[in-house]
Amino acid sequence: MTVELKHIRAARERIAGKVERTPCVVSQSLSDRAGHPVHLKLEHHQTTGAFKLRGASNAIAALSAEEKSRGVVAASTGNHGRALAHAAKLEGIRAVICMSRLVPENKLDAIRRLGAEVRIIGNSQDDAQQEVDRLVAEEGLIMLPPFDHPDIVAGQGTLGLEILKQVPDAAAVLVPLSGGGLAAGVAAAVKGVGRGTKVIGISMTRGAAMKASLDAGRPVQVEELLTLADSLGGGIGLDNRLTFAMCRSLLDDVVLLSEDEIAAGIRHAYEQEREIVEGAGAVGIGALLAGKIKAKGPVVAILSGRNIDMALHRKIVCGEVSSRTERAA
């Protein structure tokens, strides 16, 4: 199973009018540091505050009338759940979102406000997935997972098509990397168009499941840890059908960031770019600031989400906290 350029182009038509075409702007401060243009893809301006709306909208639009009548369910670290709840509400269908206790309260509240049923299960996304599996088996809900699904990946890939239209000479695209839905979709779009643009996945050192799996040569389970990049937490699934293979074949590199480097990205986004982003949305900036990206031409960093707890954001900007582990303590 794979997702190709034709599937992403079909998704673009399917979700037209349901998602925003987000801006892509030049960061003068980062361009000066890098010695070449650095563009910021402001996907955190998306309706639900994150890129996840693309995949969720495409997946729900692809369901049959009978499937929609059964309702949808998913495990989520927050942003996919919010996107799925939003897309389901527009269609008037039931949505159940299962999450672990590690998901920040602000993300839980946002999902509840959209009318979805929220279930808190265990201390990891794998625990939450067990409840999803039960609901599928016992109540017949349709599972639309956060990443390992062709319609989800194709929807996320529309972001790659937008980037190439906005920055046709991009030498590299920096993509936040978790389960691989965004990275696989963007890479499939970028490589499918065939301009030689590199796609680099960016994750955190604390519990980067896709990086550990790529290093092992197969999907592996990792401990889910508290991190500023909470949206990048969770496993990729030991029975991963799609995103692991796509990331293995399409990504040019994977870069990991410390909590301090993620915090630096959040601060820079606010102080220099006047943008509020969550930890996962700041990893591209963090990687550039840390000197971990080598490129010979224009770079595009995807700011994937803004759904951060604002009390935590204020502490990070003020230099009072560098990680969620400190907050938990």
Tab-separated table of C-alpha atoms in Angstrom:
chain	number	residue	atom	x	y	z
A	1	MET	CA	0.000	0.000	0.000
A	2	THR	CA	1.232	3.492	-0.808
A	3	VAL	CA	-0.022	6.983	-1.582
A	4	GLU	CA	0.980	8.560	-4.884
A	5	LEU	CA	0.765	11.996	-6.439
A	6	LYS	CA	-2.525	11.150	-8.166
A	7	HIS	CA	-4.142	10.356	-4.813
A	8	ILE	CA	-2.943	13.650	-3.343
A	9	ARG	CA	-4.260	15.618	-6.302
A	10	ALA	CA	-7.635	13.873	-5.910
A	11	ALA	CA	-7.614	14.795	-2.217
A	12	ARG	CA	-6.929	18.413	-3.109
A	13	GLU	CA	-10.118	18.489	-5.155
A	14	ARG	CA	-12.107	16.649	-2.482
A	15	ILE	CA	-11.248	19.066	0.341
A	16	ALA	CA	-11.404	22.279	-1.669
A	17	GLY	CA	-13.427	24.795	0.303
A	18	LYS	CA	-13.145	22.759	3.503
A	19	VAL	CA	-9.613	23.801	4.503
A	20	GLU	CA	-7.588	26.973	4.303
A	21	ARG	CA	-4.820	27.576	1.773
A	22	THR	CA	-2.350	28.809	4.366
A	23	PRO	CA	0.299	31.492	3.755
A	24	CYS	CA	3.988	30.797	3.207
A	25	VAL	CA	6.122	33.770	4.252
A	26	VAL	CA	9.818	34.614	4.308
A	27	SER	CA	11.469	34.823	7.718
A	28	GLN	CA	14.075	37.549	7.446
A	29	SER	CA	15.658	36.653	10.784
A	30	LEU	CA	16.102	32.973	9.894
A	31	SER	CA	17.157	33.787	6.334
A	32	ASP	CA	19.925	36.033	7.669
A	33	ARG	CA	21.157	33.258	9.954
A	34	ALA	CA	21.004	30.571	7.281
A	35	GLY	CA	22.494	32.581	4.417
A	36	HIS	CA	19.613	31.630	2.110
A	37	PRO	CA	15.848	32.200	2.073
A	38	VAL	CA	13.868	30.495	4.830
A	39	HIS	CA	10.115	30.333	4.333
A	40	LEU	CA	7.585	29.522	7.035
A	41	LYS	CA	4.491	27.603	5.963
A	42	LEU	CA	1.900	28.959	8.399
A	43	GLU	CA	-0.216	25.824	8.654
A	44	HIS	CA	-1.004	26.693	12.264
A	45	HIS	CA	-3.378	29.266	10.738
A	46	GLN	CA	-5.558	26.340	9.606
A	47	THR	CA	-9.178	26.422	10.864
A	48	THR	CA	-8.599	23.987	13.730
A	49	GLY	CA	-5.120	25.299	14.462
A	50	ALA	CA	-3.184	22.458	12.813
A	51	PHE	CA	-2.571	20.647	9.518
A	52	LYS	CA	-4.619	17.645	10.655
A	53	LEU	CA	-7.807	19.110	9.189
A	54	ARG	CA	-6.583	18.232	5.696
A	55	GLY	CA	-6.376	14.501	6.327
A	56	ALA	CA	-9.498	14.333	8.479
A	57	SER	CA	-11.580	16.224	5.919
A	58	ASN	CA	-10.385	14.016	3.081
A	59	ALA	CA	-10.989	10.792	4.996
A	60	ILE	CA	-14.521	11.736	6.029
A	61	ALA	CA	-15.370	12.989	2.531
A	62	ALA	CA	-14.279	9.609	1.138
A	63	LEU	CA	-16.701	7.636	3.387
A	64	SER	CA	-19.899	6.167	2.010
A	65	ALA	CA	-23.276	7.277	3.352
A	66	GLU	CA	-23.577	3.994	5.243
A	67	GLU	CA	-20.161	4.457	6.856
A	68	LYS	CA	-20.998	8.020	7.879
A	69	SER	CA	-24.178	6.768	9.578
A	70	ARG	CA	-22.055	4.547	11.840
A	71	GLY	CA	-19.845	7.368	13.104
A	72	VAL	CA	-16.067	7.658	13.332
A	73	VAL	CA	-13.501	6.996	16.045
A	74	ALA	CA	-9.791	7.653	16.474
A	75	ALA	CA	-6.951	7.764	18.952
A	76	SER	CA	-5.235	11.134	19.076
A	77	THR	CA	-2.655	13.250	20.853
A	78	GLY	CA	-5.016	16.191	20.340
A	79	ASN	CA	-4.811	17.819	16.938
A	80	HIS	CA	-6.161	14.902	14.885
A	81	GLY	CA	-9.018	14.553	17.339
A	82	ARG	CA	-9.879	18.210	17.009
A	83	ALA	CA	-9.732	18.024	13.216
A	84	LEU	CA	-11.851	14.878	13.082
A	85	ALA	CA	-14.384	16.386	15.473
A	86	HIS	CA	-14.628	19.506	13.293
A	87	ALA	CA	-14.993	17.577	10.035
A	88	ALA	CA	-17.543	15.203	11.585
A	89	LYS	CA	-19.591	18.090	12.954
A	90	LEU	CA	-19.821	19.628	9.477
A	91	GLU	CA	-21.177	16.307	8.192
A	92	GLY	CA	-23.501	15.813	11.176
A	93	ILE	CA	-21.980	12.474	12.162
A	94	ARG	CA	-20.883	10.994	15.486
A	95	ALA	CA	-17.218	11.259	16.486
A	96	VAL	CA	-15.486	9.560	19.424
A	97	ILE	CA	-11.920	10.618	20.264
A	98	CYS	CA	-9.787	8.419	22.549
A	99	MET	CA	-6.739	9.989	24.206
A	100	SER	CA	-4.252	9.281	26.937
A	101	ARG	CA	-3.728	11.202	30.157
A	102	LEU	CA	-0.685	12.888	28.583
A	103	VAL	CA	-2.832	15.021	26.258
A	104	PRO	CA	-2.943	18.663	27.469
A	105	GLU	CA	-6.260	19.827	28.922
A	106	ASN	CA	-6.599	22.692	26.425
A	107	LYS	CA	-6.739	20.195	23.575
A	108	LEU	CA	-9.339	18.075	25.372
A	109	ASP	CA	-11.546	21.121	25.951
A	110	ALA	CA	-11.338	22.171	22.295
A	111	ILE	CA	-12.492	18.737	21.142
A	112	ARG	CA	-15.379	18.670	23.602
A	113	ARG	CA	-16.550	22.086	22.410
A	114	LEU	CA	-16.913	20.647	18.912
A	115	GLY	CA	-19.389	18.094	20.198
A	116	ALA	CA	-17.248	14.971	20.001
A	117	GLU	CA	-17.242	12.299	22.711
A	118	VAL	CA	-13.890	12.289	24.557
A	119	ARG	CA	-12.562	9.188	26.293
A	120	ILE	CA	-9.377	9.297	28.376
A	121	ILE	CA	-7.666	5.917	28.425
A	122	GLY	CA	-4.298	5.035	29.985
A	123	ASN	CA	-0.934	6.754	29.713
A	124	SER	CA	-0.106	6.338	26.041
A	125	GLN	CA	-1.621	6.507	22.593
A	126	ASP	CA	-1.290	2.721	22.422
A	127	ASP	CA	-3.592	2.480	25.460
A	128	ALA	CA	-6.095	4.795	23.800
A	129	GLN	CA	-5.956	2.685	20.640
A	130	GLN	CA	-7.229	-0.330	22.593
A	131	GLU	CA	-10.455	1.565	23.314
A	132	VAL	CA	-10.697	2.495	19.632
A	133	ASP	CA	-10.405	-1.162	18.672
A	134	ARG	CA	-13.132	-2.072	21.147
A	135	LEU	CA	-15.506	0.557	19.758
A	136	VAL	CA	-14.900	-0.635	16.219
A	137	ALA	CA	-15.568	-4.258	17.189
A	138	GLU	CA	-18.536	-3.704	19.508
A	139	GLU	CA	-20.276	-0.608	18.135
A	140	GLY	CA	-19.278	-0.665	14.474
A	141	LEU	CA	-17.669	2.783	14.356
A	142	ILE	CA	-15.341	3.562	11.456
A	143	MET	CA	-11.742	4.013	12.552
A	144	LEU	CA	-9.943	6.966	10.999
A	145	PRO	CA	-6.473	6.854	12.575
A	146	PRO	CA	-4.262	9.925	12.916
A	147	PHE	CA	-1.695	8.851	10.324
A	148	ASP	CA	-1.630	5.257	9.048
A	149	HIS	CA	-4.488	5.544	6.533
A	150	PRO	CA	-4.258	6.313	2.802
A	151	ASP	CA	-6.943	9.024	2.812
A	152	ILE	CA	-5.336	10.705	5.835
A	153	VAL	CA	-1.891	10.661	4.189
A	154	ALA	CA	-3.272	11.922	0.869
A	155	GLY	CA	-5.023	14.785	2.620
A	156	GLN	CA	-1.847	15.805	4.455
A	157	GLY	CA	0.003	15.598	1.149
A	158	THR	CA	-1.990	18.535	-0.193
A	159	LEU	CA	0.230	20.667	2.032
A	160	GLY	CA	3.218	19.589	-0.080
A	161	LEU	CA	1.475	20.654	-3.295
A	162	GLU	CA	0.783	24.079	-1.798
A	163	ILE	CA	4.394	24.485	-0.704
A	164	LEU	CA	5.774	23.732	-4.161
A	165	LYS	CA	3.369	26.216	-5.726
A	166	GLN	CA	4.370	28.899	-3.220
A	167	VAL	CA	8.130	28.139	-3.212
A	168	PRO	CA	8.855	26.303	-6.486
A	169	ASP	CA	12.635	26.463	-5.980
A	170	ALA	CA	12.597	24.979	-2.460
A	171	ALA	CA	15.776	23.005	-1.754
A	172	ALA	CA	14.397	21.392	1.409
A	173	VAL	CA	11.138	21.085	3.320
A	174	LEU	CA	11.260	20.561	7.097
A	175	VAL	CA	8.359	18.426	8.304
A	176	PRO	CA	7.410	17.648	11.923
A	177	LEU	CA	7.637	13.861	12.255
A	178	SER	CA	5.529	11.657	14.512
A	179	GLY	CA	3.525	8.758	13.103
A	180	GLY	CA	4.519	9.884	9.646
A	181	GLY	CA	1.198	10.915	8.105
A	182	LEU	CA	2.312	14.467	7.375
A	183	ALA	CA	5.875	13.509	6.462
A	184	ALA	CA	4.775	10.685	4.161
A	185	GLY	CA	2.132	12.815	2.460
A	186	VAL	CA	4.345	15.859	1.956
A	187	ALA	CA	7.232	13.695	0.755
A	188	ALA	CA	4.989	11.830	-1.711
A	189	ALA	CA	3.790	15.144	-3.141
A	190	VAL	CA	7.254	16.710	-3.292
A	191	LYS	CA	8.985	13.646	-4.726
A	192	GLY	CA	6.074	13.016	-7.075
A	193	VAL	CA	6.407	16.431	-8.650
A	194	GLY	CA	10.109	15.640	-9.006
A	195	ARG	CA	12.066	18.865	-8.512
A	196	GLY	CA	14.845	17.377	-6.406
A	197	THR	CA	13.576	18.957	-3.195
A	198	LYS	CA	14.720	17.196	-0.022
A	199	VAL	CA	12.232	16.337	2.713
A	200	ILE	CA	13.618	16.218	6.256
A	201	GLY	CA	11.648	14.906	9.210
A	202	ILE	CA	12.081	16.726	12.527
A	203	SER	CA	11.218	15.123	15.864
A	204	MET	CA	12.218	15.214	19.522
A	205	THR	CA	14.750	13.086	21.365
A	206	ARG	CA	12.143	12.077	23.985
A	207	GLY	CA	10.193	9.185	22.484
A	208	ALA	CA	10.639	9.632	18.722
A	209	ALA	CA	8.909	6.441	17.565
A	210	MET	CA	9.388	6.831	13.824
A	211	LYS	CA	13.121	7.568	14.160
A	212	ALA	CA	13.581	4.535	16.430
A	213	SER	CA	11.663	2.396	13.953
A	214	LEU	CA	13.638	3.624	10.963
A	215	ASP	CA	16.872	2.904	12.830
A	216	ALA	CA	15.651	-0.598	13.689
A	217	GLY	CA	14.435	-1.305	10.177
A	218	ARG	CA	10.946	-2.170	11.421
A	219	PRO	CA	8.192	-0.608	13.543
A	220	VAL	CA	9.152	-0.711	17.210
A	221	GLN	CA	7.465	0.384	20.397
A	222	VAL	CA	8.967	3.244	22.421
A	223	GLU	CA	8.082	4.697	25.787
A	224	GLU	CA	5.834	7.728	25.434
A	225	LEU	CA	7.401	10.568	27.425
A	226	LEU	CA	6.391	14.076	28.405
A	227	THR	CA	7.743	16.569	25.897
A	228	LEU	CA	7.097	20.094	24.689
A	229	ALA	CA	6.325	18.515	21.315
A	230	ASP	CA	3.394	16.551	22.745
A	231	SER	CA	1.721	16.301	19.321
A	232	LEU	CA	4.691	14.232	18.135
A	233	GLY	CA	4.262	11.650	20.891
A	234	GLY	CA	2.888	8.133	20.549
A	235	GLY	CA	3.911	5.038	18.626
A	236	ILE	CA	3.600	4.288	14.920
A	237	GLY	CA	1.905	0.921	15.497
A	238	LEU	CA	3.717	-2.404	15.352
A	239	ASP	CA	1.438	-3.373	12.462
A	240	ASN	CA	2.032	-0.105	10.592
A	241	ARG	CA	0.822	-0.635	7.038
A	242	LEU	CA	1.737	2.577	5.275
A	243	THR	CA	3.666	5.441	6.818
A	244	PHE	CA	6.722	3.527	8.000
A	245	ALA	CA	7.482	2.216	4.512
A	246	MET	CA	6.782	5.595	2.911
A	247	CYS	CA	8.997	7.482	5.371
A	248	ARG	CA	11.764	4.912	4.927
A	249	SER	CA	11.727	5.302	1.147
A	250	LEU	CA	10.935	9.018	0.812
A	251	LEU	CA	12.562	10.956	3.668
A	252	ASP	CA	16.065	12.254	3.033
A	253	ASP	CA	16.959	12.630	6.706
A	254	VAL	CA	15.543	12.747	10.229
A	255	VAL	CA	16.740	15.282	12.815
A	256	LEU	CA	16.067	15.095	16.557
A	257	LEU	CA	15.812	18.058	18.925
A	258	SER	CA	16.301	18.428	22.657
A	259	GLU	CA	13.620	20.050	24.801
A	260	ASP	CA	15.736	23.212	25.036
A	261	GLU	CA	15.964	23.375	21.235
A	262	ILE	CA	12.196	22.990	20.906
A	263	ALA	CA	11.687	25.732	23.503
A	264	ALA	CA	14.058	27.975	21.533
A	265	GLY	CA	11.929	27.415	18.444
A	266	ILE	CA	8.757	28.404	20.304
A	267	ARG	CA	10.418	31.558	21.659
A	268	HIS	CA	11.833	32.547	18.282
A	269	ALA	CA	8.463	32.087	16.587
A	270	TYR	CA	6.886	34.444	19.100
A	271	GLU	CA	9.620	37.041	19.507
A	272	GLN	CA	10.863	37.273	15.916
A	273	GLU	CA	7.996	36.034	13.757
A	274	ARG	CA	5.068	37.126	15.962
A	275	GLU	CA	3.568	33.653	15.716
A	276	ILE	CA	2.244	31.447	18.519
A	277	VAL	CA	3.060	27.799	17.834
A	278	GLU	CA	3.056	24.624	19.877
A	279	GLY	CA	6.168	22.524	20.368
A	280	ALA	CA	5.546	20.291	17.351
A	281	GLY	CA	4.980	23.349	15.192
A	282	ALA	CA	8.276	24.887	16.287
A	283	VAL	CA	10.627	21.988	15.540
A	284	GLY	CA	11.578	23.240	12.075
A	285	ILE	CA	12.591	26.606	13.495
A	286	GLY	CA	14.348	24.859	16.361
A	287	ALA	CA	16.375	22.723	13.963
A	288	LEU	CA	17.442	25.783	11.983
A	289	LEU	CA	18.442	27.683	15.119
A	290	ALA	CA	20.453	24.682	16.320
A	291	GLY	CA	22.381	24.528	13.036
A	292	LYS	CA	21.118	21.010	12.312
A	293	ILE	CA	19.871	21.742	8.781
A	294	LYS	CA	22.310	21.910	5.876
A	295	ALA	CA	20.838	23.227	2.624
A	296	LYS	CA	22.161	25.061	-0.413
A	297	GLY	CA	18.985	26.880	-1.288
A	298	PRO	CA	15.584	27.990	-0.018
A	299	VAL	CA	14.189	26.051	2.944
A	300	VAL	CA	10.543	25.743	3.957
A	301	ALA	CA	9.728	24.978	7.598
A	302	ILE	CA	6.178	23.808	8.276
A	303	LEU	CA	4.657	25.422	11.372
A	304	SER	CA	2.203	22.598	11.845
A	305	GLY	CA	0.092	23.695	14.829
A	306	ARG	CA	-0.681	26.400	17.372
A	307	ASN	CA	-2.698	24.491	19.987
A	308	ILE	CA	-0.432	25.085	22.954
A	309	ASP	CA	-1.523	25.732	26.526
A	310	MET	CA	-1.048	29.486	26.823
A	311	ALA	CA	0.137	29.358	30.432
A	312	LEU	CA	2.922	27.040	29.303
A	313	HIS	CA	3.646	29.274	26.307
A	314	ARG	CA	4.099	32.306	28.556
A	315	LYS	CA	6.539	30.407	30.766
A	316	ILE	CA	8.574	29.273	27.760
A	317	VAL	CA	8.708	32.755	26.256
A	318	CYS	CA	9.783	34.164	29.611
A	319	GLY	CA	12.459	31.480	29.974
A	320	GLU	CA	10.819	29.990	33.058
A	321	VAL	CA	10.375	26.487	31.668
A	322	SER	CA	11.999	24.474	28.895
A	323	SER	CA	10.003	21.239	29.057
A	324	ARG	CA	6.675	19.728	30.000
A	325	THR	CA	8.541	17.530	32.450
A	326	GLU	CA	9.350	20.615	34.486
A	327	ARG	CA	5.698	21.671	34.380
A	328	ALA	CA	4.577	18.224	35.506
A	329	ALA	CA	6.974	18.341	38.429
